[in-house]
Amino acid sequence: MSERQNAKQSIVETASKLFVTQGYHATGLSQIIKESECPKGSVYYYFPKGKEELAIASIECTKQVVLAKWNDCFNKYDNPAEAIAMFIKELAVDVAKNGYEGYVPFSFWIAAETSSVSDKLREASQSVFAAWQNVISSRLHMTGIGQAKSNELGTVIVSLLEGALLLAITNRDTTPLLSASKCVPYLITKCPSL
Amino acid sequence: MSERQNAKQSIVETASKLFVTQGYHATGLSQIIKESECPKGSVYYYFPKGKEELAIASIECTKQVVLAKWNDCFNKYDNPAEAIAMFIKELAVDVAKNGYEGYVPFSFWIAAETSSVSDKLREASQSVFAAWQNVISSRLHMTGIGQAKSNELGTVIVSLLEGALLLAITNRDTTPLLSASKCVPYLITKCPSL
């Protein structure tokens, strides 16, 4: 990776960390510049529109990292229901290993700070959920489940995962994620009305 | 209600509104005092330990309001699976009616601002989830479902509801809540391994 790419990535990583731990509202550009140890000019060069543009880059980064994990998992298991259950189980292991910190979904600060967040940021978060739902839906559809049911299952599974993650972080306990993981195969095979 | 209770309640309601819209970190006592239109002294009188104590009171208030809604719903329908599905459907209607604002679960700012939030606040949030899970579990248990399965269903249903609410707020669309509502009866009757 070139030095340029390194600088840009370092800025995005620092910003993501600060947004997640302090919230969007409470994080200023000057702190991002200081903690990324990049020259002030490079922050304004890569992100001329400032904090909002940087937040959108952080959200996009999270989207790609998690999408890659989903694809890895689907490639590892023939049965997509098993792949989804394993994805959630592995998340539980990781979350506990990291002391229940740093796993706060980016969208929590979008949801938690509506008054200080723009429609652009909300739409960026929406596109992340849509991307995760799509990767799940398309794998389910490939096994012969109808498109409408596959889409709805994608939504339900992302909802369950995000909610279980929130409970796990709040309780400092992986039980909600493990219970969610156990449900997934039944949601896929036993919900005729979806 | 006495004038005293009114003042205390007005402080808690103002604080809740500000915490939810701005985040915990970004909300100061002085703003709470100003917007509640209560004398500065009464905030310090009712909440001598300051912002943290006020946040715990806000969380407790949310817990009781939502618990009362759960109990109303369970008393209205004989079948608890139907009651839970209706609770989520009614939430979807309310959220849309209120323009997807003001429905951010209190716990989002706990999760979103870990570095600025104490263990006491985290435990207060944990007790809210536990209370909601318990009201669901005990109603399911009363219909003959084993205690362990009832407990696990309580966790899964609260997870699904919280995650679907997050997606609905982000997408400004009730579909995730309506899909969650449709799954509930199948989760309860078709998940043998829970």
Short mmCIF file of C-alpha atoms in Angstrom, two decimals:
data_model
loop_
_atom_site.label_atom_id
_atom_site.label_comp_id
_atom_site.label_asym_id
_atom_site.label_seq_id
_atom_site.Cartn_x
_atom_site.Cartn_y
_atom_site.Cartn_z
CA MET A 1 0.00 0.00 0.00
CA SER A 2 1.34 3.46 -0.89
CA GLU A 3 2.05 6.08 1.75
CA ARG A 4 -0.92 8.05 0.43
CA GLN A 5 -3.32 5.15 0.86
CA ASN A 6 -1.88 4.56 4.33
CA ALA A 7 -2.55 8.15 5.36
CA LYS A 8 -6.11 8.06 4.06
CA GLN A 9 -6.77 4.71 5.74
CA SER A 10 -5.26 5.87 9.01
CA ILE A 11 -7.58 8.89 9.01
CA VAL A 12 -10.66 6.72 8.35
CA GLU A 13 -9.66 4.19 11.03
CA THR A 14 -9.05 6.89 13.63
CA ALA A 15 -12.34 8.58 12.79
CA SER A 16 -14.25 5.27 12.99
CA LYS A 17 -12.77 4.49 16.39
CA LEU A 18 -13.64 7.94 17.76
CA PHE A 19 -17.16 7.98 16.29
CA VAL A 20 -17.89 4.56 17.81
CA THR A 21 -16.49 5.30 21.27
CA GLN A 22 -17.56 8.93 21.69
CA GLY A 23 -20.48 9.29 19.31
CA TYR A 24 -20.66 11.33 16.11
CA HIS A 25 -21.78 14.55 17.76
CA ALA A 26 -18.95 14.60 20.30
CA THR A 27 -16.13 13.90 17.83
CA GLY A 28 -14.43 16.89 16.22
CA LEU A 29 -12.19 17.08 13.16
CA SER A 30 -9.33 18.50 15.26
CA GLN A 31 -9.29 15.40 17.49
CA ILE A 32 -9.34 13.13 14.41
CA ILE A 33 -6.37 15.04 12.95
CA LYS A 34 -4.44 14.85 16.23
CA GLU A 35 -5.03 11.14 16.91
CA SER A 36 -4.47 9.97 13.33
CA GLU A 37 -1.04 11.65 13.47
CA CYS A 38 -1.55 12.77 9.88
CA PRO A 39 -0.85 16.29 8.68
CA LYS A 40 -3.89 18.55 9.00
CA GLY A 41 -3.68 19.22 5.27
CA SER A 42 -4.16 15.57 4.35
CA VAL A 43 -7.46 15.36 6.22
CA TYR A 44 -8.77 18.38 4.28
CA TYR A 45 -7.25 17.00 1.06
CA TYR A 46 -8.93 13.59 1.28
CA PHE A 47 -12.13 14.78 2.94
CA PRO A 48 -12.75 18.33 1.73
CA LYS A 49 -16.37 18.23 2.92
CA GLY A 50 -15.21 17.53 6.48
CA LYS A 51 -16.70 15.38 9.21
CA GLU A 52 -19.77 14.18 7.32
CA GLU A 53 -17.68 12.94 4.39
CA LEU A 54 -15.31 11.21 6.80
CA ALA A 55 -18.24 9.53 8.56
CA ILE A 56 -19.57 8.28 5.23
CA ALA A 57 -16.11 6.83 4.46
CA SER A 58 -16.11 5.10 7.90
CA ILE A 59 -19.53 3.61 7.24
CA GLU A 60 -18.44 2.40 3.78
CA CYS A 61 -15.34 0.81 5.32
CA THR A 62 -17.46 -1.10 7.90
CA LYS A 63 -19.79 -2.21 5.10
CA GLN A 64 -16.95 -3.71 3.04
CA VAL A 65 -15.21 -5.41 5.99
CA VAL A 66 -18.44 -7.08 7.13
CA LEU A 67 -19.46 -8.00 3.55
CA ALA A 68 -16.12 -9.77 3.09
CA LYS A 69 -16.78 -11.72 6.31
CA TRP A 70 -20.24 -12.73 5.09
CA ASN A 71 -18.83 -13.92 1.75
CA ASP A 72 -16.05 -15.89 3.47
CA CYS A 73 -18.60 -17.59 5.66
CA PHE A 74 -20.95 -18.46 2.77
CA ASN A 75 -18.01 -19.89 0.81
CA LYS A 76 -17.01 -22.07 3.77
CA TYR A 77 -20.37 -23.81 4.28
CA ASP A 78 -22.53 -25.42 1.60
CA ASN A 79 -25.73 -24.78 3.53
CA PRO A 80 -26.45 -21.03 3.82
CA ALA A 81 -28.50 -21.53 7.02
CA GLU A 82 -25.44 -23.13 8.60
CA ALA A 83 -23.23 -20.31 7.27
CA ILE A 84 -25.46 -17.64 8.84
CA ALA A 85 -25.64 -19.47 12.18
CA MET A 86 -21.82 -19.81 12.17
CA PHE A 87 -21.36 -16.13 11.27
CA ILE A 88 -23.38 -15.14 14.36
CA LYS A 89 -21.55 -17.67 16.58
CA GLU A 90 -18.16 -16.38 15.41
CA LEU A 91 -19.30 -12.82 16.10
CA ALA A 92 -20.19 -13.92 19.67
CA VAL A 93 -16.68 -15.34 20.15
CA ASP A 94 -15.03 -12.19 18.77
CA VAL A 95 -17.18 -9.82 20.82
CA ALA A 96 -16.32 -11.63 24.08
CA LYS A 97 -12.62 -11.83 23.15
CA ASN A 98 -12.59 -8.06 22.67
CA GLY A 99 -14.22 -7.32 26.03
CA TYR A 100 -17.53 -6.25 24.42
CA GLU A 101 -15.87 -3.12 23.06
CA GLY A 102 -15.43 -1.85 19.51
CA TYR A 103 -18.33 -3.89 18.18
CA VAL A 104 -20.96 -1.22 18.32
CA PRO A 105 -22.75 -1.17 14.99
CA PHE A 106 -22.01 2.12 13.19
CA SER A 107 -25.73 2.62 12.83
CA PHE A 108 -26.23 2.99 16.57
CA TRP A 109 -24.79 6.45 16.55
CA ILE A 110 -26.90 7.30 13.54
CA ALA A 111 -30.00 6.12 15.40
CA ALA A 112 -28.88 7.62 18.69
CA GLU A 113 -28.17 11.11 17.45
CA THR A 114 -30.87 11.86 14.96
CA SER A 115 -30.79 15.60 15.53
CA SER A 116 -27.13 15.94 14.64
CA VAL A 117 -27.06 13.53 11.74
CA SER A 118 -27.87 14.35 8.13
CA ASP A 119 -30.00 12.46 5.67
CA LYS A 120 -26.82 11.59 3.75
CA LEU A 121 -25.45 9.72 6.76
CA ARG A 122 -28.74 7.97 7.32
CA GLU A 123 -28.80 6.89 3.67
CA ALA A 124 -25.22 5.60 3.93
CA SER A 125 -26.28 3.43 6.90
CA GLN A 126 -29.34 2.27 5.03
CA SER A 127 -27.14 1.13 2.14
CA VAL A 128 -25.03 -0.94 4.56
CA PHE A 129 -28.03 -2.80 5.91
CA ALA A 130 -29.28 -3.28 2.34
CA ALA A 131 -25.91 -4.74 1.27
CA TRP A 132 -25.87 -7.24 4.16
CA GLN A 133 -29.51 -8.18 3.56
CA ASN A 134 -28.76 -8.69 -0.14
CA VAL A 135 -25.82 -11.01 0.38
CA ILE A 136 -27.98 -13.16 2.71
CA SER A 137 -31.05 -13.07 0.43
CA SER A 138 -29.17 -13.96 -2.70
CA ARG A 139 -27.52 -16.98 -1.06
CA LEU A 140 -30.89 -18.18 0.22
CA HIS A 141 -32.51 -17.61 -3.18
CA MET A 142 -29.77 -19.73 -4.79
CA THR A 143 -30.98 -22.71 -2.73
CA GLY A 144 -34.46 -22.45 -4.25
CA ILE A 145 -36.26 -20.19 -1.74
CA GLY A 146 -38.53 -17.68 -3.55
CA GLN A 147 -37.24 -14.13 -4.04
CA ALA A 148 -39.85 -12.45 -1.78
CA LYS A 149 -39.26 -14.88 1.09
CA SER A 150 -35.47 -14.64 0.64
CA ASN A 151 -35.66 -10.84 0.84
CA GLU A 152 -37.81 -10.92 3.96
CA LEU A 153 -35.49 -13.47 5.59
CA GLY A 154 -32.54 -11.17 4.87
CA THR A 155 -34.31 -8.36 6.73
CA VAL A 156 -35.30 -10.55 9.68
CA ILE A 157 -31.82 -12.05 10.04
CA VAL A 158 -30.06 -8.66 9.96
CA SER A 159 -32.61 -7.33 12.51
CA LEU A 160 -32.09 -10.30 14.82
CA LEU A 161 -28.30 -10.06 14.53
CA GLU A 162 -28.20 -6.29 15.24
CA GLY A 163 -30.59 -6.58 18.20
CA ALA A 164 -28.75 -9.57 19.68
CA LEU A 165 -25.46 -7.66 19.33
CA LEU A 166 -26.97 -4.70 21.20
CA LEU A 167 -28.17 -6.98 24.03
CA ALA A 168 -24.83 -8.81 24.18
CA ILE A 169 -22.91 -5.54 24.47
CA THR A 170 -25.30 -4.18 27.10
CA ASN A 171 -25.30 -7.41 29.15
CA ARG A 172 -21.62 -8.23 28.54
CA ASP A 173 -22.78 -11.74 27.78
CA THR A 174 -22.87 -13.66 24.49
CA THR A 175 -26.14 -15.51 25.27
CA PRO A 176 -28.34 -13.28 23.04
CA LEU A 177 -26.06 -13.93 20.02
CA LEU A 178 -25.92 -17.67 20.70
CA SER A 179 -29.72 -17.85 21.01
CA ALA A 180 -30.10 -15.86 17.77
CA SER A 181 -27.73 -18.26 16.04
CA LYS A 182 -29.80 -21.27 17.15
CA CYS A 183 -33.01 -19.75 15.71
CA VAL A 184 -31.69 -19.03 12.23
CA PRO A 185 -32.22 -22.49 10.68
CA TYR A 186 -35.81 -22.57 11.97
CA LEU A 187 -36.53 -19.07 10.73
CA ILE A 188 -35.38 -20.17 7.27
CA THR A 189 -37.19 -23.51 7.12
CA LYS A 190 -40.25 -23.05 9.34
CA CYS A 191 -41.71 -19.63 8.56
CA PRO A 192 -44.15 -20.37 5.76
CA SER A 193 -45.81 -16.95 5.85
CA LEU A 194 -42.63 -15.03 5.14
CA MET B 1 -50.23 14.93 40.72
CA SER B 2 -48.54 17.38 43.11
CA GLU B 3 -46.46 20.30 41.86
CA ARG B 4 -43.36 18.55 43.22
CA GLN B 5 -44.01 15.39 41.24
CA ASN B 6 -44.68 17.53 38.18
CA ALA B 7 -41.31 19.26 38.50
CA LYS B 8 -39.45 15.97 38.95
CA GLN B 9 -41.26 14.39 36.01
CA SER B 10 -40.69 17.40 33.80
CA ILE B 11 -36.94 17.19 34.52
CA VAL B 12 -36.84 13.46 33.68
CA GLU B 13 -38.86 13.95 30.49
CA THR B 14 -36.67 16.81 29.29
CA ALA B 15 -33.52 14.84 30.07
CA SER B 16 -34.84 11.75 28.25
CA LYS B 17 -35.68 13.80 25.16
CA LEU B 18 -32.23 15.44 25.08
CA PHE B 19 -30.32 12.20 25.73
CA VAL B 20 -32.20 10.48 22.92
CA THR B 21 -31.82 13.25 20.35
CA GLN B 22 -28.29 14.47 21.15
CA GLY B 23 -26.68 11.50 22.88
CA TYR B 24 -25.64 11.19 26.52
CA HIS B 25 -22.18 12.61 26.04
CA ALA B 26 -23.38 15.80 24.32
CA THR B 27 -26.13 16.63 26.82
CA GLY B 28 -25.20 18.86 29.75
CA LEU B 29 -27.03 19.50 33.03
CA SER B 30 -27.29 23.21 32.23
CA GLN B 31 -29.25 22.51 29.04
CA ILE B 32 -31.55 20.11 30.92
CA ILE B 33 -32.20 22.81 33.56
CA LYS B 34 -32.88 25.44 30.90
CA GLU B 35 -35.22 23.34 28.75
CA SER B 36 -37.17 21.79 31.64
CA GLU B 37 -37.97 25.34 32.81
CA CYS B 38 -37.50 24.15 36.40
CA PRO B 39 -35.45 26.05 38.98
CA LYS B 40 -31.79 25.02 38.96
CA GLY B 41 -32.14 24.07 42.64
CA SER B 42 -34.81 21.46 41.97
CA VAL B 43 -32.60 19.55 39.54
CA TYR B 44 -29.86 19.35 42.18
CA TYR B 45 -32.48 18.57 44.87
CA TYR B 46 -34.02 15.62 43.02
CA PHE B 47 -30.81 14.41 41.36
CA PRO B 48 -27.95 15.30 43.71
CA LYS B 49 -25.57 12.95 41.88
CA GLY B 50 -26.12 14.84 38.62
CA LYS B 51 -26.33 13.65 35.05
CA GLU B 52 -25.73 9.95 35.69
CA GLU B 53 -28.52 9.77 38.28
CA LEU B 54 -30.84 11.62 35.90
CA ALA B 55 -29.98 9.21 33.09
CA ILE B 56 -30.78 6.25 35.36
CA ALA B 57 -34.16 7.86 36.15
CA SER B 58 -34.81 8.30 32.40
CA ILE B 59 -33.97 4.66 31.76
CA GLU B 60 -36.24 3.53 34.62
CA CYS B 61 -39.06 5.69 33.21
CA THR B 62 -38.73 4.08 29.74
CA LYS B 63 -38.69 0.64 31.39
CA GLN B 64 -41.99 1.26 33.22
CA VAL B 65 -43.77 2.86 30.23
CA VAL B 66 -42.86 -0.04 27.95
CA LEU B 67 -43.63 -2.68 30.62
CA ALA B 68 -47.12 -1.20 31.01
CA LYS B 69 -47.58 -1.46 27.21
CA TRP B 70 -46.48 -5.11 27.26
CA ASN B 71 -48.91 -5.92 30.08
CA ASP B 72 -51.79 -4.13 28.31
CA CYS B 73 -51.08 -6.13 25.18
CA PHE B 74 -50.88 -9.49 27.00
CA ASN B 75 -54.16 -8.72 28.80
CA LYS B 76 -55.87 -7.95 25.48
CA TYR B 77 -55.05 -11.21 23.69
CA ASP B 78 -55.47 -14.74 25.08
CA ASN B 79 -52.65 -16.11 22.95
CA PRO B 80 -49.26 -14.60 24.00
CA ALA B 81 -47.78 -15.22 20.53
CA GLU B 82 -50.58 -13.09 19.08
CA ALA B 83 -50.04 -10.45 21.79
CA ILE B 84 -46.30 -10.18 20.97
CA ALA B 85 -46.96 -9.98 17.23
CA MET B 86 -49.55 -7.22 17.85
CA PHE B 87 -47.18 -5.31 20.16
CA ILE B 88 -44.60 -5.16 17.36
CA LYS B 89 -47.24 -4.22 14.74
CA GLU B 90 -48.55 -1.40 16.96
CA LEU B 91 -44.98 -0.18 17.48
CA ALA B 92 -44.59 -0.06 13.67
CA VAL B 93 -47.73 2.08 13.35
CA ASP B 94 -46.58 4.43 16.16
CA VAL B 95 -43.06 4.80 14.79
CA ALA B 96 -44.35 5.77 11.33
CA LYS B 97 -46.95 8.15 12.81
CA ASN B 98 -44.17 9.94 14.69
CA GLY B 99 -41.97 10.36 11.62
CA TYR B 100 -39.42 7.76 12.82
CA GLU B 101 -38.29 10.12 15.57
CA GLY B 102 -38.25 9.75 19.36
CA TYR B 103 -38.32 5.94 19.23
CA VAL B 104 -34.63 5.36 19.60
CA PRO B 105 -34.13 2.73 22.27
CA PHE B 106 -32.42 4.30 25.30
CA SER B 107 -29.82 1.56 25.11
CA PHE B 108 -28.49 2.80 21.78
CA TRP B 109 -26.74 5.69 23.40
CA ILE B 110 -25.38 3.36 26.04
CA ALA B 111 -24.02 1.10 23.33
CA ALA B 112 -22.92 3.97 21.13
CA GLU B 113 -20.95 5.88 23.73
CA THR B 114 -19.21 3.23 25.77
CA SER B 115 -16.28 5.43 26.66
CA SER B 116 -18.45 8.07 28.30
CA VAL B 117 -20.88 5.74 30.02
CA SER B 118 -20.46 4.17 33.43
CA ASP B 119 -21.07 0.61 34.52
CA LYS B 120 -24.08 1.84 36.53
CA LEU B 121 -25.77 3.10 33.37
CA ARG B 122 -24.97 -0.11 31.55
CA GLU B 123 -26.48 -2.12 34.41
CA ALA B 124 -29.60 0.06 34.38
CA SER B 125 -30.04 -0.71 30.66
CA GLN B 126 -29.41 -4.38 31.30
CA SER B 127 -32.20 -4.40 33.90
CA VAL B 128 -34.62 -2.90 31.34
CA PHE B 129 -33.94 -5.64 28.81
CA ALA B 130 -34.24 -8.23 31.61
CA ALA B 131 -37.63 -6.81 32.68
CA TRP B 132 -39.01 -6.94 29.12
CA GLN B 133 -37.61 -10.44 28.57
CA ASN B 134 -39.18 -11.57 31.87
CA VAL B 135 -42.66 -10.31 31.08
CA ILE B 136 -42.53 -12.17 27.73
CA SER B 137 -41.02 -15.35 29.22
CA SER B 138 -43.48 -15.58 32.08
CA ARG B 139 -46.48 -15.24 29.76
CA LEU B 140 -45.07 -17.93 27.47
CA HIS B 141 -44.30 -20.19 30.45
CA MET B 142 -47.93 -19.83 31.63
CA THR B 143 -49.05 -21.48 28.37
CA GLY B 144 -47.02 -24.59 29.17
CA ILE B 145 -43.71 -23.83 27.42
CA GLY B 146 -40.75 -24.98 29.57
CA GLN B 147 -38.92 -22.36 31.63
CA ALA B 148 -35.59 -22.62 29.76
CA LYS B 149 -37.25 -22.33 26.34
CA SER B 150 -39.47 -19.45 27.57
CA ASN B 151 -36.41 -17.57 28.82
CA GLU B 152 -34.56 -18.07 25.56
CA LEU B 153 -37.60 -16.97 23.55
CA GLY B 154 -37.80 -13.79 25.68
CA THR B 155 -34.21 -12.99 24.73
CA VAL B 156 -34.70 -13.74 21.03
CA ILE B 157 -37.92 -11.71 20.80
CA VAL B 158 -36.40 -8.65 22.53
CA SER B 159 -33.34 -8.93 20.24
CA LEU B 160 -35.48 -9.17 17.11
CA LEU B 161 -37.66 -6.24 18.21
CA GLU B 162 -34.70 -3.96 19.03
CA GLY B 163 -32.88 -4.81 15.79
CA ALA B 164 -36.01 -4.37 13.67
CA LEU B 165 -36.63 -0.99 15.34
CA LEU B 166 -33.06 0.07 14.50
CA LEU B 167 -33.52 -0.93 10.84
CA ALA B 168 -36.95 0.74 10.66
CA ILE B 169 -35.56 4.03 12.03
CA THR B 170 -32.54 3.90 9.70
CA ASN B 171 -34.61 3.02 6.63
CA ARG B 172 -37.63 5.19 7.56
CA ASP B 173 -39.75 2.21 6.67
CA THR B 174 -41.80 -0.13 8.90
CA THR B 175 -41.07 -3.28 6.84
CA PRO B 176 -38.45 -4.68 9.28
CA LEU B 177 -40.91 -4.42 12.20
CA LEU B 178 -43.75 -5.98 10.19
CA SER B 179 -41.51 -8.87 9.08
CA ALA B 180 -40.38 -9.39 12.70
CA SER B 181 -44.00 -9.46 13.80
CA LYS B 182 -44.82 -12.17 11.24
CA CYS B 183 -41.97 -14.39 12.49
CA VAL B 184 -42.90 -14.37 16.16
CA PRO B 185 -45.53 -17.14 16.15
CA TYR B 186 -43.14 -19.44 14.24
CA LEU B 187 -40.27 -18.68 16.57
CA ILE B 188 -42.48 -19.70 19.49
CA THR B 189 -43.96 -22.86 17.99
CA LYS B 190 -41.30 -24.10 15.56
CA CYS B 191 -37.94 -23.77 17.29
CA PRO B 192 -37.52 -27.13 19.05
CA SER B 193 -33.88 -26.58 19.92
CA LEU B 194 -34.51 -23.43 21.94
#
